[in-house]
mmCIF file of C-alpha atoms in Angstrom:
data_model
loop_
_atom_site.group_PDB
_atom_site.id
_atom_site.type_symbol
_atom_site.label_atom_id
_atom_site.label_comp_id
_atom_site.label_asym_id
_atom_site.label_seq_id
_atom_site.Cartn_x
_atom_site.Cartn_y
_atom_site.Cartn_z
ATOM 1 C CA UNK J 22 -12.477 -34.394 -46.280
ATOM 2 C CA UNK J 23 -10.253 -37.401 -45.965
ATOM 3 C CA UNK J 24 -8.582 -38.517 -43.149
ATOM 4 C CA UNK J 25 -5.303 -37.128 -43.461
ATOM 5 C CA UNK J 26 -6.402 -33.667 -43.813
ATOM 6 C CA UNK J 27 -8.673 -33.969 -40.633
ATOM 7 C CA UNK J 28 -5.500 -34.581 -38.776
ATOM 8 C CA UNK J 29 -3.816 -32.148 -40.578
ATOM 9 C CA UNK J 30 -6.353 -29.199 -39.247
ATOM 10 C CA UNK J 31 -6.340 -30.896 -35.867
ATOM 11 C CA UNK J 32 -2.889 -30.414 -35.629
ATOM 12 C CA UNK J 33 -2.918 -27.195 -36.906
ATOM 13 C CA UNK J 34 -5.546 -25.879 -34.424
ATOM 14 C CA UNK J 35 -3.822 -27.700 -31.019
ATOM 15 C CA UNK J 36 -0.422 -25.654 -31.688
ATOM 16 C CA UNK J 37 -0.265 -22.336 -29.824
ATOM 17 C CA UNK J 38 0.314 -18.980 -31.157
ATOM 18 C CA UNK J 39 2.310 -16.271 -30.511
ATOM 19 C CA UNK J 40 1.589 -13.064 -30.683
ATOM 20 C CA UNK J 41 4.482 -11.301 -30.765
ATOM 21 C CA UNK J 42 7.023 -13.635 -33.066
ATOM 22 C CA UNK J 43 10.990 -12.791 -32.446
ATOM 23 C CA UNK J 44 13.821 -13.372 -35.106
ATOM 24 C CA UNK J 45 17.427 -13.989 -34.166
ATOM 25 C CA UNK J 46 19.764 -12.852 -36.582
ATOM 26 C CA UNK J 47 22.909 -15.056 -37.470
ATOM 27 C CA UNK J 48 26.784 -13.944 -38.151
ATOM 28 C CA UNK J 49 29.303 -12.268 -36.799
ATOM 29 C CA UNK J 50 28.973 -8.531 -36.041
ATOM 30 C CA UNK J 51 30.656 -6.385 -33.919
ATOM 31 C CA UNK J 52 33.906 -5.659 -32.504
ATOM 32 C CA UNK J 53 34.047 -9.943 -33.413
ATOM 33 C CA UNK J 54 33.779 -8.458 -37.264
ATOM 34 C CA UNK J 55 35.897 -5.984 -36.943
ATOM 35 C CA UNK J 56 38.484 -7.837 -35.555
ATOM 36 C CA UNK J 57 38.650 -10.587 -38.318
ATOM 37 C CA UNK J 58 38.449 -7.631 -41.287
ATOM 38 C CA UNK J 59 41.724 -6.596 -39.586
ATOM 39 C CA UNK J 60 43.540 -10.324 -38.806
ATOM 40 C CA UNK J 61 42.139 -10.996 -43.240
ATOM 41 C CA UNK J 62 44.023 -7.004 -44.141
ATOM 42 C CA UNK J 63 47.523 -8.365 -41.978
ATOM 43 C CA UNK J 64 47.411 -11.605 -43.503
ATOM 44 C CA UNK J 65 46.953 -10.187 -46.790
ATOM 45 C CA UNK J 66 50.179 -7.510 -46.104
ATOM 46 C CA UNK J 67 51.963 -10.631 -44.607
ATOM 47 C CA UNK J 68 51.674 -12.297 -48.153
ATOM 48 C CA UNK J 69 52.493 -9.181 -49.752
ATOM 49 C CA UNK J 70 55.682 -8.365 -48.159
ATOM 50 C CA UNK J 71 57.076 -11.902 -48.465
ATOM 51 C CA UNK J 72 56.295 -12.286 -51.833
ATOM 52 C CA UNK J 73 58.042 -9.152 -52.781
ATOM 53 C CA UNK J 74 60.906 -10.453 -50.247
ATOM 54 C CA UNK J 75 61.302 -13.812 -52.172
ATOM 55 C CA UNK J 76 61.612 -11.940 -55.573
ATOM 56 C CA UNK J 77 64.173 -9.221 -54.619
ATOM 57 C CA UNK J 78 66.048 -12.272 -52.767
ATOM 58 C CA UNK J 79 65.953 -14.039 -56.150
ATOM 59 C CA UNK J 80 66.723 -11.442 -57.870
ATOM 60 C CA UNK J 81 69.992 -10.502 -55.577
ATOM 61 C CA UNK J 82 71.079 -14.195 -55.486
ATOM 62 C CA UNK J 83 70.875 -14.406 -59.164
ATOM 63 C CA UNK J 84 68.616 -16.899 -58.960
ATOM 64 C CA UNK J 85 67.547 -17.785 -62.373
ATOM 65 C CA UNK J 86 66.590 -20.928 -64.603
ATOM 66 C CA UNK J 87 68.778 -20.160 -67.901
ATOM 67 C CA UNK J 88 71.721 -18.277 -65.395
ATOM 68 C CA UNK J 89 74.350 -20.659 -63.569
ATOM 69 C CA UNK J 90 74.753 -20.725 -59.530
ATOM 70 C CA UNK J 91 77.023 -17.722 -58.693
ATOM 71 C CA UNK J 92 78.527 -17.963 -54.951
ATOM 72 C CA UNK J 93 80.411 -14.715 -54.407
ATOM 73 C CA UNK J 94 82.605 -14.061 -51.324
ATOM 74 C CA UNK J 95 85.226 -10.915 -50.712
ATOM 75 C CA UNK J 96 87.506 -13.900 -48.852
ATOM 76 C CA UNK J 97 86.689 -17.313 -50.002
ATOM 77 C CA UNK J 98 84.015 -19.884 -50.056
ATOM 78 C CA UNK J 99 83.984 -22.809 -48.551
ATOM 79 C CA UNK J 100 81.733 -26.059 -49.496
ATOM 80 C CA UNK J 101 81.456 -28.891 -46.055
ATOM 81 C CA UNK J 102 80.106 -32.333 -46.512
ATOM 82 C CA UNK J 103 79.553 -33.898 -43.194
ATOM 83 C CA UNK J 104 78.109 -37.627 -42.112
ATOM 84 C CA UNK J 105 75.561 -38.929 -40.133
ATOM 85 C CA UNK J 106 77.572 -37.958 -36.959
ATOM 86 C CA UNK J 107 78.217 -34.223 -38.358
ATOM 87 C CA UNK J 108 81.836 -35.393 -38.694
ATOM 88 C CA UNK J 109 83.589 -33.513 -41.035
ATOM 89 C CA UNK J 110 84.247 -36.116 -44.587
ATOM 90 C CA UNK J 111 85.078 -33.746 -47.631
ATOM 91 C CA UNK J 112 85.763 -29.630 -47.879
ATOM 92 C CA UNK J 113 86.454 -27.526 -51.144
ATOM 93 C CA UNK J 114 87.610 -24.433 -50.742
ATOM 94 C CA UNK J 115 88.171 -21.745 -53.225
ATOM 95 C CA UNK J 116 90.388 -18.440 -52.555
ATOM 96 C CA UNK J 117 92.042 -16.193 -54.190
ATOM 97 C CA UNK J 118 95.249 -17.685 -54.358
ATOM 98 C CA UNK J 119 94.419 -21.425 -54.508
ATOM 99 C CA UNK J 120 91.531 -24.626 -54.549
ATOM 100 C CA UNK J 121 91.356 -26.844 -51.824
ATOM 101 C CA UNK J 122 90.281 -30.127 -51.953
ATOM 102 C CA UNK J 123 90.657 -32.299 -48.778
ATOM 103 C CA UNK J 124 88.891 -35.967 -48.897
ATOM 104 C CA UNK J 125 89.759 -39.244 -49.131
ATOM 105 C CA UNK J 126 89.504 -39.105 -53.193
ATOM 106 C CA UNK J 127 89.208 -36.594 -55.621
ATOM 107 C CA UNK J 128 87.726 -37.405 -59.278
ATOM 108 C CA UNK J 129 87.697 -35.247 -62.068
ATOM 109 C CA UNK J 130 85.078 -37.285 -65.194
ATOM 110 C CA UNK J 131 83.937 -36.729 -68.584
ATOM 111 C CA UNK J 132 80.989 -35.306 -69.141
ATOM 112 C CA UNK J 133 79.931 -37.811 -71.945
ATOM 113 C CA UNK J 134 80.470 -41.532 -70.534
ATOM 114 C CA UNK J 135 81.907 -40.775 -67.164
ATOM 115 C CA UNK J 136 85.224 -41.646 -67.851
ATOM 116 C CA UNK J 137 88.074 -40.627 -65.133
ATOM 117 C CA UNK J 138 90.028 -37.910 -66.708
ATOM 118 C CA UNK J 139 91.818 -37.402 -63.200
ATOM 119 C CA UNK J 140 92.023 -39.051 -59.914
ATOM 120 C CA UNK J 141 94.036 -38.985 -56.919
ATOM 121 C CA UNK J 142 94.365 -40.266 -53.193
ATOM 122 C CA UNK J 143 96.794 -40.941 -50.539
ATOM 123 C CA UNK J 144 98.596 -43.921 -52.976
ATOM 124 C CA UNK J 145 98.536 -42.782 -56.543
ATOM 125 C CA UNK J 146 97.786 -39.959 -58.908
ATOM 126 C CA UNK J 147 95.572 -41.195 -62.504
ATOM 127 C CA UNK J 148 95.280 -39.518 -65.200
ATOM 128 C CA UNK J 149 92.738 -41.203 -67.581
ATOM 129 C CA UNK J 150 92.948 -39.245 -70.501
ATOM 130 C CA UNK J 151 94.456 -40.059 -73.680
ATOM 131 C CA UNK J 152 97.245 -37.574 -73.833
ATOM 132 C CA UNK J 153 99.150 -35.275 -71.206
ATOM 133 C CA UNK J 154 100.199 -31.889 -72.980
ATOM 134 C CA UNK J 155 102.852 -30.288 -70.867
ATOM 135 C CA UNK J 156 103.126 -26.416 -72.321
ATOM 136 C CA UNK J 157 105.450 -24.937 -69.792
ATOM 137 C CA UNK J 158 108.933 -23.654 -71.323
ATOM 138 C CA UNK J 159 110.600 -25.693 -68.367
ATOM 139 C CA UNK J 160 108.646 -28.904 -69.578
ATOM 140 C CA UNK J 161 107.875 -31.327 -66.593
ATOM 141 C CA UNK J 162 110.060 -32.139 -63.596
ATOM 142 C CA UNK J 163 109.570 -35.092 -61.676
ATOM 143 C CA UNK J 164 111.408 -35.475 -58.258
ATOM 144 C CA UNK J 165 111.248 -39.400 -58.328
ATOM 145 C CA UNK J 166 110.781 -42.247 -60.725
ATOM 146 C CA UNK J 167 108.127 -41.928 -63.513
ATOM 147 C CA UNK J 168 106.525 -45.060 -65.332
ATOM 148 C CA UNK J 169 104.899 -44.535 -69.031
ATOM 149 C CA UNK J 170 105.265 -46.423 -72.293
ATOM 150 C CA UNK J 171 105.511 -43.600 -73.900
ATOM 151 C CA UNK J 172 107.401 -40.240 -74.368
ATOM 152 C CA UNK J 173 106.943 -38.197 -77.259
ATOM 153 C CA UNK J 174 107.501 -34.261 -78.005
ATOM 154 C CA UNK J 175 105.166 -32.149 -80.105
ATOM 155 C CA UNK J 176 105.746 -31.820 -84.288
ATOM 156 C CA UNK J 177 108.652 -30.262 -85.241
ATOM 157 C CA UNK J 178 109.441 -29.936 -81.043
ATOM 158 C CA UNK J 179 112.862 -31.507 -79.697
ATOM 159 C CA UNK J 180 112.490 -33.824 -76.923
ATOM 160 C CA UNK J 181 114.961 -33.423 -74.394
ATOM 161 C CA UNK J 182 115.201 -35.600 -71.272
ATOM 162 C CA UNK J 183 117.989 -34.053 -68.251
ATOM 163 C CA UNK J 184 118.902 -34.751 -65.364
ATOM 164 C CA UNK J 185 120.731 -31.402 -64.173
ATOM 165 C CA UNK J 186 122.697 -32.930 -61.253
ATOM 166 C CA UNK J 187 122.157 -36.280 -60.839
ATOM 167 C CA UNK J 188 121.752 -39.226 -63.001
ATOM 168 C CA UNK J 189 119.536 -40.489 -65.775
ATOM 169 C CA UNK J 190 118.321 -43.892 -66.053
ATOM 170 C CA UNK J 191 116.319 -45.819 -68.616
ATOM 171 C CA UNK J 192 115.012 -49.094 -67.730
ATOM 172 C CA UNK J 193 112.563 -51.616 -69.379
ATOM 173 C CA UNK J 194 112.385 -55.385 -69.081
ATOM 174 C CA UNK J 195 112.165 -56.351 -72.667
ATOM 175 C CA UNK J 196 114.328 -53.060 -74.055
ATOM 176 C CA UNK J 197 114.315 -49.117 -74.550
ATOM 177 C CA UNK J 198 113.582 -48.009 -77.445
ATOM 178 C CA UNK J 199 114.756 -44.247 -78.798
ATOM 179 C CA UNK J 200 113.942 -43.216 -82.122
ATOM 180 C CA UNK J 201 114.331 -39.824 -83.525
ATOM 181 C CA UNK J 202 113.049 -40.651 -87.311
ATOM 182 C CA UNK J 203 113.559 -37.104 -89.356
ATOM 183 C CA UNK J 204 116.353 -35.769 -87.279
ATOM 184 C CA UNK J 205 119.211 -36.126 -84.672
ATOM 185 C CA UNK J 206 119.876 -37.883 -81.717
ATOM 186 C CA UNK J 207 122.317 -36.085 -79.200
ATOM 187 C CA UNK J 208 123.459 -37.671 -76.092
ATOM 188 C CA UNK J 209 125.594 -35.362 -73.979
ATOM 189 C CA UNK J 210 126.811 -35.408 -70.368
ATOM 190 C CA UNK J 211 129.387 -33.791 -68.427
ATOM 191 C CA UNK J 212 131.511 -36.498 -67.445
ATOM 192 C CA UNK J 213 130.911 -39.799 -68.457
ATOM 193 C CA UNK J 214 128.674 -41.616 -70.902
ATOM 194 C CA UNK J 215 128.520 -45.263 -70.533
ATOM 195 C CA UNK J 216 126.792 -47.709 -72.810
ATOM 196 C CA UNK J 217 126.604 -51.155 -71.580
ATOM 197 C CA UNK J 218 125.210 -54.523 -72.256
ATOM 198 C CA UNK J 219 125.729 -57.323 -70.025
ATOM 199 C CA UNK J 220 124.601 -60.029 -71.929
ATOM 200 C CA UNK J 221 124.742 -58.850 -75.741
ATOM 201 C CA UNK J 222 126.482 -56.580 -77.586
ATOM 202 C CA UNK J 223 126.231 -53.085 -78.571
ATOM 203 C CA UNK J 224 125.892 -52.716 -82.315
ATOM 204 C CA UNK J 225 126.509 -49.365 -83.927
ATOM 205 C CA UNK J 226 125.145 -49.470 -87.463
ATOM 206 C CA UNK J 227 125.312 -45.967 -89.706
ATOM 207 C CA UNK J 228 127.032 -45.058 -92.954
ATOM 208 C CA UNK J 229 129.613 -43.250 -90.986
ATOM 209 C CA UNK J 230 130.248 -43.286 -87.468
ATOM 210 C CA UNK J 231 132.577 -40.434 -86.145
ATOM 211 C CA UNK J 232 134.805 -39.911 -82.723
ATOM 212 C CA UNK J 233 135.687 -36.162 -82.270
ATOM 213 C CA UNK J 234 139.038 -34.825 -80.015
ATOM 214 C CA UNK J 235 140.344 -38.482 -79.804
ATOM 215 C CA UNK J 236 143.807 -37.922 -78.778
ATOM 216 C CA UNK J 237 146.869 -38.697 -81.086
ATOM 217 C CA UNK J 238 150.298 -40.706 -80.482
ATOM 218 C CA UNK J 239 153.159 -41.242 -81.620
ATOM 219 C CA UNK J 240 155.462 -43.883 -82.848
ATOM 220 C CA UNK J 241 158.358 -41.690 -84.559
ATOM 221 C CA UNK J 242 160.929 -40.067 -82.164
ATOM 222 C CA UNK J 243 162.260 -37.457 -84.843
ATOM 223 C CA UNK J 244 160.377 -34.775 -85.423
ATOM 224 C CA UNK J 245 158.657 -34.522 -88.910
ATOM 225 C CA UNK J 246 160.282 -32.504 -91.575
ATOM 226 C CA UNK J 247 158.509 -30.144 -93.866
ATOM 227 C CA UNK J 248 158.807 -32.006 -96.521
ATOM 228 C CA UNK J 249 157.369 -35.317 -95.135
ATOM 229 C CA UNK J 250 153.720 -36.121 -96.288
ATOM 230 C CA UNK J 251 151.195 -35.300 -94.142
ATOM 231 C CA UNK J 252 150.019 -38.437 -91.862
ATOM 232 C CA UNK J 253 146.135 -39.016 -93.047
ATOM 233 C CA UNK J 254 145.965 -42.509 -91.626
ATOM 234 C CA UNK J 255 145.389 -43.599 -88.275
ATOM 235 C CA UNK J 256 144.898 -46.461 -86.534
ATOM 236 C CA UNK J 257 141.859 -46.587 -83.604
ATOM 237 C CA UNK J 258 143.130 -48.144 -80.383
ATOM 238 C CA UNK J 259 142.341 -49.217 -77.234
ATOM 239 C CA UNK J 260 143.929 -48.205 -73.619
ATOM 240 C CA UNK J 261 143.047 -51.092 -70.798
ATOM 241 C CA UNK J 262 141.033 -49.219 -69.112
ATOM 242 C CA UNK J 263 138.726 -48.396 -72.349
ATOM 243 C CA UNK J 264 140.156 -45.114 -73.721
ATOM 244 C CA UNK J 265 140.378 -44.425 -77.134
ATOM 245 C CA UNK J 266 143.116 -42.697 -79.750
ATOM 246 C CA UNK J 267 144.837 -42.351 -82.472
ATOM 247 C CA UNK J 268 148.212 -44.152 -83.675
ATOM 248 C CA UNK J 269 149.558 -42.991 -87.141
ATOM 249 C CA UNK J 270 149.260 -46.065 -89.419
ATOM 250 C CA UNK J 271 152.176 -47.786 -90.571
ATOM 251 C CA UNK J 272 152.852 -51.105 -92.270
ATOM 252 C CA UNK J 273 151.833 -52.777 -89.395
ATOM 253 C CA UNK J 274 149.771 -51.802 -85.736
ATOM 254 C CA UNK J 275 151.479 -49.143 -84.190
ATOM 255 C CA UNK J 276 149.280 -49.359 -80.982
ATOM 256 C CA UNK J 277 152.055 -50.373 -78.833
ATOM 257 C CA UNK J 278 154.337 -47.989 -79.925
ATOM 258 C CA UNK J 279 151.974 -45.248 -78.940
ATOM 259 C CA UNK J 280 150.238 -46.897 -75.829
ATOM 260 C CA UNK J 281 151.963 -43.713 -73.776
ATOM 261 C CA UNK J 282 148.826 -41.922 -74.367
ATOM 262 C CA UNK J 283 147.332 -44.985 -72.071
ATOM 263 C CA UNK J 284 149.758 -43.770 -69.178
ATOM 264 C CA UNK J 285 148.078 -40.072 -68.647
ATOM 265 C CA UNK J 286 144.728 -40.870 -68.825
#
């Protein structure tokens, strides 16, 4: 026997011995078991009911991944965007008679390249994009100057620029240009037309230039027989104060024999 195992069987012998050996089991039993079978069953309900409460909310909502947002209200809706200090910055509101927008600016972009199609705040209005269609049978009325370099009406459209009752005015540092190039250009108003150039002239250049309802003088006292040609011949004059008519021509100018016509205007 070697050493080791000598003290081994000492050991072995010294230790007491019990008769009657008890066991103590381990775990929870019980009332203590019960009890946590029942918290488990009412967590397990708990996760249930919300997850049935998070689909049907989903489901209400609209709440999808292909679908769009929908916000529905019978009155309006109203979106708030507040600072740091829950002041009040920016509101939209939609209704069911208008859109509200109140904040400092309000931006309408592309959605390729970002590029401002409209843009407005307390100075100006923008619009960025490269043409403004006006469809309405009333076209577009402005209550105070407009600046654009250019005006132009649709294909086979007129273009008609009025001023109901006050005046129109056309100004541009370097000139105004109005070209109507496959059809008419009408300029009416109801009292006076003026065309004026303070430091040039004004050149009229067409095949034929025509003055309608120009009044007609004069210059013969005796009333013309029946058998007297017919006058075909006039002569265009000048009153002093710019009024125009018509003198029967004669051998020579017959303007001052006719320049009563000067006295009733």
């Amino acid at each position: 026997m070697t050493r080791e195992q000598y003290i081994l069987a000492t050991q072995q012998n010294s230790l007491p011995r019990t008769e009657n050996p008890q066991f103590y089991p381990v775990g929870i039993y019980g009332w203590r078991k019960r009890c946590l079978y029942f918290f488990v069953l009412l967590l397990l309900v708990t996760m249930i009911v919300n997850l049935a409460m998070t689909i049907w909310i989903l489901k209400v909502m609209n709440f999808t991944v292909d679908s769009p947002l929908v916000l529905q209200s019978d009155r309006n809706v109203t979106v708030n965007a507040r600072n740091h200090m829950g002041q009040l910055t920016g509101q939209l509101t939609v209704g069911a008679d208008a859109v509200e927008a109140q904040c400092k600016r309000f931006e309408v972009r592309a959605s390729e390249g970002g590029k401002v199609l409209f843009s407005a705040d307390e100075d100006e209005i923008v619009i960025g994009a490269d043409r403004l269609k006006v469809t309405g049978t009333e076209g577009a009325v402005f209550g105070h100057s407009v600046e654009t370099p250019h005006i132009r009406a649709e294909p086979s459209q007129d273009l008609k620029l009025e001023s109901p009752t006050r005046s129109l005015v056309m100004e541009a540092p370097r000139g105004v240009q109005v070209n109507a190039a496959a059809g008419d250009l009408k300029a009416t108003c109801r009292k006076e037309l003026h065309l004026q150039s303070t430091e040039g002239e004004i050149f009229l250049n067409a095949d034929t230039i025509r003055l309608g309802n120009l009044p007609t003088g004069s210059f013969s006292s005796s009333p013309p027989s029946s058998s007297a040609p017919r006058q075909t011949i006039y002569e265009l004059c000048v009153c002093p104060n710019g009024k125009l008519y018509l003198s029967p021509a004669g051998a020579g100018s017959t303007c001052q024999s006719s320049s009563n016509i000067c006295l009733w205007s």
